[in-house]
XYZ file of C-alpha atoms in Angstrom:
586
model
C 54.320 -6.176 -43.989
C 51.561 -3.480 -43.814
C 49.059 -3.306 -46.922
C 49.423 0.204 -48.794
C 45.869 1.513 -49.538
C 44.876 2.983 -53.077
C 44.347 6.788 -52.668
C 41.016 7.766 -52.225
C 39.759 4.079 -52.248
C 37.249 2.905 -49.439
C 39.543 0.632 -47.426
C 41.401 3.327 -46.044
C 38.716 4.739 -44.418
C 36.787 1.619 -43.186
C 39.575 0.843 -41.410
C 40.413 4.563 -39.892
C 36.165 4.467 -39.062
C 36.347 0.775 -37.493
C 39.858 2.456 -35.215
C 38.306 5.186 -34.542
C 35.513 3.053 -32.818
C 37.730 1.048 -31.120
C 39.821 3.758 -29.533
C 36.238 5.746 -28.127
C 35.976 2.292 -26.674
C 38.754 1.666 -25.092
C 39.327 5.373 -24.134
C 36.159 4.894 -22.292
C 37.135 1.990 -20.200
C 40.556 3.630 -19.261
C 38.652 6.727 -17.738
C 35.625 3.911 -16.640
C 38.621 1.537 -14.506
C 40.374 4.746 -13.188
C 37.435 6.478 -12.152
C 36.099 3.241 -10.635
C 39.216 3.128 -8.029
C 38.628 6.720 -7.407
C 35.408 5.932 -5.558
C 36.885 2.713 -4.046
C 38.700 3.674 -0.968
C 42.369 2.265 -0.589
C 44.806 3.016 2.635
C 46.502 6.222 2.507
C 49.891 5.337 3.906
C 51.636 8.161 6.380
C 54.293 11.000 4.649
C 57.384 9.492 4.923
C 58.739 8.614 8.184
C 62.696 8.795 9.803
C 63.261 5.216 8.532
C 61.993 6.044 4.911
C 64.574 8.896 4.996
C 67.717 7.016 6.686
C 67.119 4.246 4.381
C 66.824 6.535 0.920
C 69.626 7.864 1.904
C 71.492 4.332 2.141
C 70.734 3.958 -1.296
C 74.651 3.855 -3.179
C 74.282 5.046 -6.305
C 73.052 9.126 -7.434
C 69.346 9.284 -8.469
C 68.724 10.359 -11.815
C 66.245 12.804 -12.604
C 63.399 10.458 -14.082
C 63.602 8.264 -11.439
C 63.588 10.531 -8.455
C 60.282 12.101 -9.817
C 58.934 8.366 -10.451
C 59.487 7.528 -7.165
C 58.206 10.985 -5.495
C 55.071 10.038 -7.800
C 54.769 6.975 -6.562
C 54.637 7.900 -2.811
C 52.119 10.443 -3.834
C 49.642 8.069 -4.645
C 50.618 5.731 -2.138
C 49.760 8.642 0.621
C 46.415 9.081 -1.232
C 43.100 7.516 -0.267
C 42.318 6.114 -3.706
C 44.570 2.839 -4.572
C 47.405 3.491 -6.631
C 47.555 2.233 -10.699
C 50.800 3.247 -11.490
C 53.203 1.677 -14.326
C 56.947 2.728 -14.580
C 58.086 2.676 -17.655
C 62.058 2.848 -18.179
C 64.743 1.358 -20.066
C 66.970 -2.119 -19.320
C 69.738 -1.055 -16.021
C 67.763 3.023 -15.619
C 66.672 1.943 -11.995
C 63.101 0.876 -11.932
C 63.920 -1.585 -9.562
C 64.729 0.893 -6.850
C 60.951 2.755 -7.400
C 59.659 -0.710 -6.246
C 62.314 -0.929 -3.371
C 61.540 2.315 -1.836
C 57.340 2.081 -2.426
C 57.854 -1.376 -0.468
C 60.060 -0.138 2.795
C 57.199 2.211 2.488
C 54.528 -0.070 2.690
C 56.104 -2.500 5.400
C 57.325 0.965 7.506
C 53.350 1.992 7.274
C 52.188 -1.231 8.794
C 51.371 -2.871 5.626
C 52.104 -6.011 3.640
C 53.964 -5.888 0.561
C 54.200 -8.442 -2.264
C 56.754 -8.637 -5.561
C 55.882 -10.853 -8.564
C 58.303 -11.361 -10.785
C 58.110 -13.538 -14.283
C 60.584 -16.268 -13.540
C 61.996 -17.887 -10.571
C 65.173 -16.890 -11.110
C 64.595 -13.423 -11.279
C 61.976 -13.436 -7.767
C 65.057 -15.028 -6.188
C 67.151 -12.330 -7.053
C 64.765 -9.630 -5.677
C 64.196 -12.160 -2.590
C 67.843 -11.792 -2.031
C 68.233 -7.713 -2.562
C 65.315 -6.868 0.121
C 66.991 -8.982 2.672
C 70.177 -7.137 2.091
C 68.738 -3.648 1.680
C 66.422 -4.279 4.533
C 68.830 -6.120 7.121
C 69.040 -3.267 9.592
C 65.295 -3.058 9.991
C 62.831 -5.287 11.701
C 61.361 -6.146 8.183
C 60.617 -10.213 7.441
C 61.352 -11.089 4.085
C 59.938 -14.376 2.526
C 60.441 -15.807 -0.954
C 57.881 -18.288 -2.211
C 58.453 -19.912 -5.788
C 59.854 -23.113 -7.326
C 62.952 -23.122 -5.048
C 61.537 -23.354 -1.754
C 60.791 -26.425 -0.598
C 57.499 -28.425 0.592
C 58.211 -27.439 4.013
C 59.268 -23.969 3.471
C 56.307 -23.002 1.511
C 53.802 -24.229 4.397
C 55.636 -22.274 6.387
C 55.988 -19.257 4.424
C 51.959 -19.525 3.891
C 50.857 -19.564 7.388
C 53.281 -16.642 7.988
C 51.864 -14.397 5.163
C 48.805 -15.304 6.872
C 49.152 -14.360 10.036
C 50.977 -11.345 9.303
C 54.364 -12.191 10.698
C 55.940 -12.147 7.041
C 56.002 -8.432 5.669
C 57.476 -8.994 2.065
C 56.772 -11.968 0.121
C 58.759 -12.589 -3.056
C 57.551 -14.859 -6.017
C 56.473 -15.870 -9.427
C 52.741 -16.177 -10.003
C 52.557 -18.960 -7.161
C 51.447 -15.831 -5.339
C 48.322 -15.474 -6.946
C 46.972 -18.888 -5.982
C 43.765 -19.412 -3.890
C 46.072 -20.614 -0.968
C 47.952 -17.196 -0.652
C 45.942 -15.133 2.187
C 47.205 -12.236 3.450
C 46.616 -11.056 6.780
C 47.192 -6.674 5.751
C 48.206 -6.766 1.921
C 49.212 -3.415 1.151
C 50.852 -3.065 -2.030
C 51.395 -5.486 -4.760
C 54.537 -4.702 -7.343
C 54.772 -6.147 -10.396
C 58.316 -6.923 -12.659
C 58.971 -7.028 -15.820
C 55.362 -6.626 -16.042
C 55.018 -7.600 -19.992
C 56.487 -11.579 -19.393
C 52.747 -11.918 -17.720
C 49.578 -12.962 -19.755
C 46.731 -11.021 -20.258
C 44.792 -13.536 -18.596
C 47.018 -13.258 -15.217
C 46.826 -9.132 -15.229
C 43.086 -9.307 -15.249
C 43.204 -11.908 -12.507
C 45.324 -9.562 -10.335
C 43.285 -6.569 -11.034
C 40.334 -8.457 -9.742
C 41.445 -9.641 -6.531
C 43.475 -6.463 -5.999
C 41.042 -3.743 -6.689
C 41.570 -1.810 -3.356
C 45.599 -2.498 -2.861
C 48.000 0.198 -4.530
C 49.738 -1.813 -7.393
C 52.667 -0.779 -8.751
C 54.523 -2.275 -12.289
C 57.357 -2.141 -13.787
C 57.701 -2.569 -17.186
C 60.865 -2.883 -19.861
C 58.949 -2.714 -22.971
C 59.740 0.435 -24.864
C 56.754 2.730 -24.372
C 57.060 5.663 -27.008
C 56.535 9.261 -25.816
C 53.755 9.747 -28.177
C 51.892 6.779 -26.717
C 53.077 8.056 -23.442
C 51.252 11.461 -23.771
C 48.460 9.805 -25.578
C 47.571 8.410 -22.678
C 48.543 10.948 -20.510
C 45.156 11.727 -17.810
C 43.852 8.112 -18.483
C 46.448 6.205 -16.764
C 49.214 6.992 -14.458
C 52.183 6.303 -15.753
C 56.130 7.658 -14.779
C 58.920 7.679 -17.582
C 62.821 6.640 -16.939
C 64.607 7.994 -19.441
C 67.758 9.229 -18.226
C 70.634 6.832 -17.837
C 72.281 6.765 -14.517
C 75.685 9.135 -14.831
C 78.348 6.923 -14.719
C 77.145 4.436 -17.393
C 78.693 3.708 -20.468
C 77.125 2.699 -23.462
C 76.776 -1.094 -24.544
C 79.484 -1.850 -27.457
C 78.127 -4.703 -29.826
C 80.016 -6.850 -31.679
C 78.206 -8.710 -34.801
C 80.671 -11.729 -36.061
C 80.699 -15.030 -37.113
C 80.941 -18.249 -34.766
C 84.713 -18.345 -34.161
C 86.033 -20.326 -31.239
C 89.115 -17.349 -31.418
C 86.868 -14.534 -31.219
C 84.891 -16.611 -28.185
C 88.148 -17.423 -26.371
C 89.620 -13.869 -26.861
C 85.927 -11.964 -25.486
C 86.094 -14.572 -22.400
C 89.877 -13.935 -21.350
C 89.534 -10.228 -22.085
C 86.503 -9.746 -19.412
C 88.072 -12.724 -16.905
C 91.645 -10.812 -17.572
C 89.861 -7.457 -15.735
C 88.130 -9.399 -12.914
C 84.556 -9.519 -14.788
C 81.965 -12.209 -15.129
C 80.328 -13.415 -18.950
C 77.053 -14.676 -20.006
C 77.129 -17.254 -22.523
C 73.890 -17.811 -24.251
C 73.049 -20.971 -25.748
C 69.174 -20.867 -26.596
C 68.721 -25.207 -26.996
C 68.593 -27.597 -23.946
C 69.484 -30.655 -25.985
C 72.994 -29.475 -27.149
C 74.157 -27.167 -23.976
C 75.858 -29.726 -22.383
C 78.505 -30.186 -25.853
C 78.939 -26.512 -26.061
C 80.225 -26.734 -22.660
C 82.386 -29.263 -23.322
C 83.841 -27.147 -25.782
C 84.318 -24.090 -23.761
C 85.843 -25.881 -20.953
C 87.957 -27.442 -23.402
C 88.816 -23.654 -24.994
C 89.116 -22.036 -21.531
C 90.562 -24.619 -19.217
C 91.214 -22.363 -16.139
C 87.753 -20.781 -16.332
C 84.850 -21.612 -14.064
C 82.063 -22.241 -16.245
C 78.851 -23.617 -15.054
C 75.380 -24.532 -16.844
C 71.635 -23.155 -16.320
C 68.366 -23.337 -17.808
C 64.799 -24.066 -16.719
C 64.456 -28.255 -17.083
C 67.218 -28.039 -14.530
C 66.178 -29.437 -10.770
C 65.381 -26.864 -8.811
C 68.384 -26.966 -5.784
C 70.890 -27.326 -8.788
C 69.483 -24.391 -10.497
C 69.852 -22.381 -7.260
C 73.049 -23.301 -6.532
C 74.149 -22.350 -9.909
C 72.982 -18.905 -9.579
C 73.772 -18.196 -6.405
C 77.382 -18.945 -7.152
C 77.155 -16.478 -10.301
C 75.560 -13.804 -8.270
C 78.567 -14.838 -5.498
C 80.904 -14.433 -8.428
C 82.524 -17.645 -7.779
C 81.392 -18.754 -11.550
C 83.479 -17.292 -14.244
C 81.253 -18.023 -17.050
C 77.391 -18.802 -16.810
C 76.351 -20.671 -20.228
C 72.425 -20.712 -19.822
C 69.121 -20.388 -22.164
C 66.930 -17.072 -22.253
C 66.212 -17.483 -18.661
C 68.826 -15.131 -17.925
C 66.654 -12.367 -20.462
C 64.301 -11.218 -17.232
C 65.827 -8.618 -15.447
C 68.911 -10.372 -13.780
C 71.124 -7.294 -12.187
C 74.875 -8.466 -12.043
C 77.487 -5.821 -12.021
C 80.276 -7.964 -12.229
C 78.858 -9.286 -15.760
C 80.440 -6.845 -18.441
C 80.384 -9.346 -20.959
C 77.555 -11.499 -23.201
C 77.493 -13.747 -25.989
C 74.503 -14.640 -28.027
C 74.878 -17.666 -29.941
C 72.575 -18.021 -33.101
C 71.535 -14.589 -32.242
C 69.599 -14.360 -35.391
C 66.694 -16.692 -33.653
C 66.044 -13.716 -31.788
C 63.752 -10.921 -31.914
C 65.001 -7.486 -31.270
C 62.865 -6.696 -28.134
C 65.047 -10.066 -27.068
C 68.239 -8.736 -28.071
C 67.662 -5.720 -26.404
C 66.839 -7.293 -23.303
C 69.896 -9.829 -23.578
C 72.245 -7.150 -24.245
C 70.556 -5.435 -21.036
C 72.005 -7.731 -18.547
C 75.544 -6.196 -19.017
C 76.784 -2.359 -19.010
C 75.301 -2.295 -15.091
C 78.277 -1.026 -13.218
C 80.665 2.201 -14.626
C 82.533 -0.963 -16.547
C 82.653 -0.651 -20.184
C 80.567 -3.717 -21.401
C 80.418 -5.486 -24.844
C 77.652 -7.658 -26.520
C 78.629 -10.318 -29.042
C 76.588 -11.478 -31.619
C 77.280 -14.731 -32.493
C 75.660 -15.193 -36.316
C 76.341 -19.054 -38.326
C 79.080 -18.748 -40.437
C 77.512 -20.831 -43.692
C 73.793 -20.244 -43.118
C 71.942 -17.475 -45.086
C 69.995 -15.062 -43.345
C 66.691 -14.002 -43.879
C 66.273 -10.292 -44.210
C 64.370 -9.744 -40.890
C 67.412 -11.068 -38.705
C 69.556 -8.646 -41.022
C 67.329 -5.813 -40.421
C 67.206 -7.029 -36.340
C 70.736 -7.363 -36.069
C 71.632 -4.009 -37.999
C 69.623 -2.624 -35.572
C 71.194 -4.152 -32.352
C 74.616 -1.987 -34.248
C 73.265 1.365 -34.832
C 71.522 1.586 -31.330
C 74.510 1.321 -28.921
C 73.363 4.589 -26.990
C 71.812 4.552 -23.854
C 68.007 4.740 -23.774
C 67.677 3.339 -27.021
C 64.840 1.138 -26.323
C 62.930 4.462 -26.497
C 64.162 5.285 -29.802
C 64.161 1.712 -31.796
C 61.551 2.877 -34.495
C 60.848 -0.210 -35.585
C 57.207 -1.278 -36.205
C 57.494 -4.119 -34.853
C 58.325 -3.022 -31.613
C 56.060 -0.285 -31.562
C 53.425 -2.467 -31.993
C 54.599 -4.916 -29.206
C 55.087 -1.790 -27.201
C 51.745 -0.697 -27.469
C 50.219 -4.203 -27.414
C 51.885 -4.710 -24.193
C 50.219 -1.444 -22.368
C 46.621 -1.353 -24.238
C 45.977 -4.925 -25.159
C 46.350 -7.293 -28.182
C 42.949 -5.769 -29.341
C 44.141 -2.559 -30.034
C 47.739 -3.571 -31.128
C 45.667 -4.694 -34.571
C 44.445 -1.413 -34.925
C 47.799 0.301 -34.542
C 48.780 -1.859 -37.422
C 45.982 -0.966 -39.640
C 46.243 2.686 -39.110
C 49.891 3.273 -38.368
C 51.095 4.224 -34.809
C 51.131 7.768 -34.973
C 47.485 8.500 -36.067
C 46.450 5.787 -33.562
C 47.987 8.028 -30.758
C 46.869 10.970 -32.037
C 42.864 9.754 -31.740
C 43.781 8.125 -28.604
C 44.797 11.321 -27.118
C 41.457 13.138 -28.643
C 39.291 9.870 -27.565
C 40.670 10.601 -23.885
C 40.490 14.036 -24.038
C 36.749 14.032 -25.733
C 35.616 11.428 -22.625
C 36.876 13.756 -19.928
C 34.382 16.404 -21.790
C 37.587 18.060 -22.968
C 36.583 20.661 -26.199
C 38.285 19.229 -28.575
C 39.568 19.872 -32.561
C 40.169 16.514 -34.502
C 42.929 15.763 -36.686
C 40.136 14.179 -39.009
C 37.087 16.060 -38.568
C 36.868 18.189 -41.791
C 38.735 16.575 -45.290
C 39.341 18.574 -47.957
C 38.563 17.757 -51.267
C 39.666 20.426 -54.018
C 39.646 19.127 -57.903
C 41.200 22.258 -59.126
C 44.229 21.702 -57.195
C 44.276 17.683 -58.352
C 44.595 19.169 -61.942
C 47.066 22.176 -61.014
C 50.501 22.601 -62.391
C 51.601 23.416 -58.914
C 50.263 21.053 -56.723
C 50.417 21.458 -52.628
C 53.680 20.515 -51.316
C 57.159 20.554 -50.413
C 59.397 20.002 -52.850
C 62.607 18.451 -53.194
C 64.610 21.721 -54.695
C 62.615 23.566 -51.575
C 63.941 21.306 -48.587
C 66.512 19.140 -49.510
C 66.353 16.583 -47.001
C 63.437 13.736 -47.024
C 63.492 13.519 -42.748
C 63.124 17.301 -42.737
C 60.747 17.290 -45.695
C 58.407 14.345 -44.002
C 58.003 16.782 -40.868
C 57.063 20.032 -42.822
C 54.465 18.383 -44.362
C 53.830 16.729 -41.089
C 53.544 19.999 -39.496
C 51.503 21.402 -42.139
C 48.990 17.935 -41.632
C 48.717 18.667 -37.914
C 48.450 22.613 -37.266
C 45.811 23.488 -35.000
C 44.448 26.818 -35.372
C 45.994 29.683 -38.306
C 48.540 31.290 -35.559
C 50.338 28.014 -36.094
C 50.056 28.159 -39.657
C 51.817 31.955 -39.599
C 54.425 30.815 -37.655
C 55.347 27.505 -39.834
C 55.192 29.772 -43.109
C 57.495 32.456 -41.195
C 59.826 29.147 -39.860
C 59.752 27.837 -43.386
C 60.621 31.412 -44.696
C 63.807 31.197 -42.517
C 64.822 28.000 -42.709
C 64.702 27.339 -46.448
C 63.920 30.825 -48.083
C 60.764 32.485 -49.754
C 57.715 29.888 -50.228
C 57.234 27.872 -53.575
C 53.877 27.980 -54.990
C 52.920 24.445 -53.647
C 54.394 25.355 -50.458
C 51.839 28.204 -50.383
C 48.704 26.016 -51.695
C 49.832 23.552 -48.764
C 49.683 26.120 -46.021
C 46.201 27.279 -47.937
C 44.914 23.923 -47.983
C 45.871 23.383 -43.813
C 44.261 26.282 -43.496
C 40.789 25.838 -45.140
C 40.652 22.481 -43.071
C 41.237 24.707 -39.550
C 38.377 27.233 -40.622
C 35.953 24.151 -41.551
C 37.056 22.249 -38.429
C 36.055 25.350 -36.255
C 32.926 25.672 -38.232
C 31.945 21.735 -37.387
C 31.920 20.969 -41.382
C 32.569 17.670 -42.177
C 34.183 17.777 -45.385
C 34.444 21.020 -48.155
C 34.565 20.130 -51.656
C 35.223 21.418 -55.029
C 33.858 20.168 -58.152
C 33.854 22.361 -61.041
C 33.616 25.706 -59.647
C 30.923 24.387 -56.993
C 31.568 24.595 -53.349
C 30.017 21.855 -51.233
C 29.878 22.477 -47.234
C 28.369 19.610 -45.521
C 27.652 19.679 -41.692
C 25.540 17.191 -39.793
C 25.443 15.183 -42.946
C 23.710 18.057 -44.444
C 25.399 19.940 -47.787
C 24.993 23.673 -47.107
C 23.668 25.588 -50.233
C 22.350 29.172 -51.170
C 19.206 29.777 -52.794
C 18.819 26.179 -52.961
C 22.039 25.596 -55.064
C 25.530 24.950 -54.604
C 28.103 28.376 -54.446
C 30.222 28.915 -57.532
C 33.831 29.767 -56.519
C 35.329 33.244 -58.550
C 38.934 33.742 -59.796
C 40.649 31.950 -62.524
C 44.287 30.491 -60.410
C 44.666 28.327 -57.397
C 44.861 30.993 -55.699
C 41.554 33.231 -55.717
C 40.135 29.833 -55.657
C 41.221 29.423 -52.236
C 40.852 32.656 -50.808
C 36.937 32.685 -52.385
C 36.519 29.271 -50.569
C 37.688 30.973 -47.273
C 35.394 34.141 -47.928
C 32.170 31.514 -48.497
C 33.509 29.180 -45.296
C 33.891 32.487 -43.187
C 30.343 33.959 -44.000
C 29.463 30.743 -41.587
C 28.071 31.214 -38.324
């Protein structure tokens, strides 16, 4: 858990300064990386063609908002000169996929080579197989190269990447080997883009500086870190569920061999396939024993990663072929598998699990207008510890769509973030909190671009008169009621930009909850003296017995060679004298 800092102790602000440093930094090499493939000149691929047309409109399922204006983004920068950096960002089933889909026909249609990389072999073979469907009525040559192709295939699959004849190649990160030469790469698309290491992005960057790269990413990316970012990296936002989806409904019981049986017959009764998870190698084989045993008529088959590679292929080929009733398999099945026919999913020990996991389990059903249900399978006589409590409450109280936006938990925040900017700066999210990070990230870009721009930091406030008042500035609990609504007056008050803002929170305030408290009033004063100093570049104002210290450029501003004495005997004419002094500055 996060350390809470003493108030007005020094650790607070060494590790706000040390941040703040970090974030100039790596605002810098955002704008330094993006600005560097703005000078390097990529291919500009034509405006869409016929084919690009005929073939969007193939497509069998309504666009949704979000992703019609990813994928109209998309083709913008692909038509550009300067290589695209794009990342789509979108919840589990919200159609990312199809971005990549379209930006590829687009590629291959525009005389380029297009390649997909995808985290697990499983997964690569999936997207191997949905090209060659979606692009059988085109000359298009689709190749897959990964763990199951064989020695033969792969040589052949090489010297036809490198002499052109192969289009679309489909893999894991085989395709990033020396070996791999291609004769007119075009595009490179990345899935589930945050399974990869750090060390395997930068290697990709390298050797694709020039080629428009496209990736797709599952994480939850929260808006504020979305528009923090906004101008420094190009980045499209699914967050509208497609319109005949339902949402996810997840059930949180004990192991019980009734419950199992019932979930199993109840999707196999309606013509649906289930997802068994069974997270350890070393006992699968029993627990199949046992659901054979509990489900006699069902076809249920077994796969996980140690398993040889034809066998593996077979098995999920028949899933995918939906001659498998029941798939019981490890976590391999977490990475973006897209089977419609799969409505149902247990999780066995699902308290092993993180929530990003869960989420991402719970993701492979609910892809078709079915309703879908997620079980959480939890041991019976085993005590749990408070974070798989907290995990799985959440995994309840999250059933609507898009939720992977809206999971609030720190945790995933911080994986979130870690995930887009780096493991460097996920420790500074951490020591800061995530929404003051985002707010200097957003003034770090902004100040880099040569941007004018007010900080959220750049004058404090320091008033001992109001430390020792009666009334002190606030919102109190007989004033607003409710602690959520209460938390964002004050953090309205914290983050007004300019005294028109401040009128029209008092006047909101005034209609919302009725006429202004006292330490409503000082609160709004207070906001307000930091606005005036901001705009004045002072640093901090202070008040220490009557005397008014200004300092700007590290330099406290006197009169006569003395510090101003504040008049008036309240809180009050204290504050307005302050203002009179702070508005005498040029």
């Amino acid at each position: 858990p996060p350390k809470l800092d003493t108030l007005g102790g020094s650790r607070w602000q060494k590790a706000r300064a040390v941040a703040q440093g970090a974030i100039r930094d790596y605002a810098a090499k955002l704008l330094r990386i993006q600005a560097e493939r703005q000078v390097l000149s990529g291919n500009a691929f034509p405006p869409d063609s016929d084919w690009q047309r005929e073939f969007e409109k193939s497509f069998v399922y309504p666009e949704t908002p979000d992703q019609l204006r990813a994928i109209e983004q998309t083709k913008a920068d692909m038509e550009a000169a300067r290589p695209m950096d794009r990342l789509i960002c979108g919840d589990v089933g919200f159609g990312k996929t199809e971005v990549a889909v379209r930006a590829i026909f687009k590629a291959a249609v525009g005389g380029k080579q297009a390649a997909l990389l995808a985290p697990t072999t499983v997964l690569a073979y999936q997207h191997y197989q949905t090209l060659r469907q979606r692009f059988a009525d085109y000359p298009i040559e689709v190749a897959f190269l990964g763990r199951l192709a064989s020695a033969a295939e792969e040589r052949r699959v090489l010297a036809a990447i490198a002499s052109g004849e192969c289009d679309v190649v489909v893999g894991t990160h085989r395709l990033l080997s020396a070996d791999v030469r291609f004769a007119r790469l075009g595009l490179v698309a990345i899935d589930e883009e945050q399974r990869f290491g750090v060390r395997q992005k930068e290697r990709w960057k390298e050797r694709f500086r020039s080629i428009d790269m496209l990736a797709l990413s599952a994480t939850p990316i929260p808006r504020t870190l979305y528009l923090a970012l906004a101008g420094a990296r190009d980045l499209s936002l699914i967050e509208t569920p497609p319109s005949n989806r339902l949402p996810i409904e997840t059930v949180v019981c004990p192991y019980d061999e009734r419950t199992i049986r019932a979930a199993i017959e109840k999707e196999l009764a309606r013509g649906g396939q289930v997802y068994f998870l069974h997270n350890r190698i070393a006992s699968i084989d029993r627990v199949c024993r046992r659901l054979r045993e509990l489900l006699p008529a069902a076809r249920i088959e077994i796969g996980h990663g140690q398993m040889d590679k034809e066998d593996l292929e077979g098995v999920m080929q028949r899933f995918v072929a939906g001659e498998t009733d029941v798939l019981l398999a490890t976590s391999i099945i977490e990475n973006g598998l897209d089977i419609p026919n799969a409505n149902t999913i247990l999780v066995d020990r699902a308290d092993r699990f993180g929530l990003a996991d869960l989420y991402q389990l719970r993701g492979r059903v609910g892809r078709s207008n079915q309703k879908a249900f997620a079980y959480l399978l939890l041991p019976r006589d085993r005590f749990l510890m408070a974070d798989a409590k907290r995990r799985i409450r959440a995994m309840q109280e999250y059933n609507q769509l898009g939720a992977g936006f809206r999971i609030a938990l720190r945790d995933l925040e911080i994986r979130g973030a870690g995930n887009l900017l780096g493991t460097a700066q996920s420790g500074h999210i951490a020591a800061i909190g995530f929404e003051l990070y985002c707010r200097l990230l957003r003034e770090a870009v902004s100040a880099v671009q040569g941007k004018k721009v007010r900080s959220a930091l750049a004058c404090k406030v320091s008033v001992d008169f109001l430390d020792r008042a009666f009334e002190k500035p606030g919102l109190p609990a007989s004033y607003i009621s409710s602690v959520e609504e209460r938390i964002a007056a004050h953090r309205q008050a914290a983050e007004a930009g300019s005294l028109a803002e401040i009128r029209e929170l008092e006047q909101s305030w005034r209609d919302r909850f009725g006429p202004l408290p006292e330490s409503a009033r000082l609160l709004l004063a207070e906001a307000e003296l930091r606005i005036l100093g901001s705009d004045r570049s002072l640093e901090r104002i202070e008040v220490e017995d009557d005397k008014l210290r200004l300092q700007r450029n590290g330099r406290y501003l006197m009169v006569g060679g003395r510090f101003p004495r504040l008049t008036g005997d309240d809180a009050s004419s204290k504050l307005a004298s302050i203002k009179k002094w702070i508005l005498t500055l040029a």
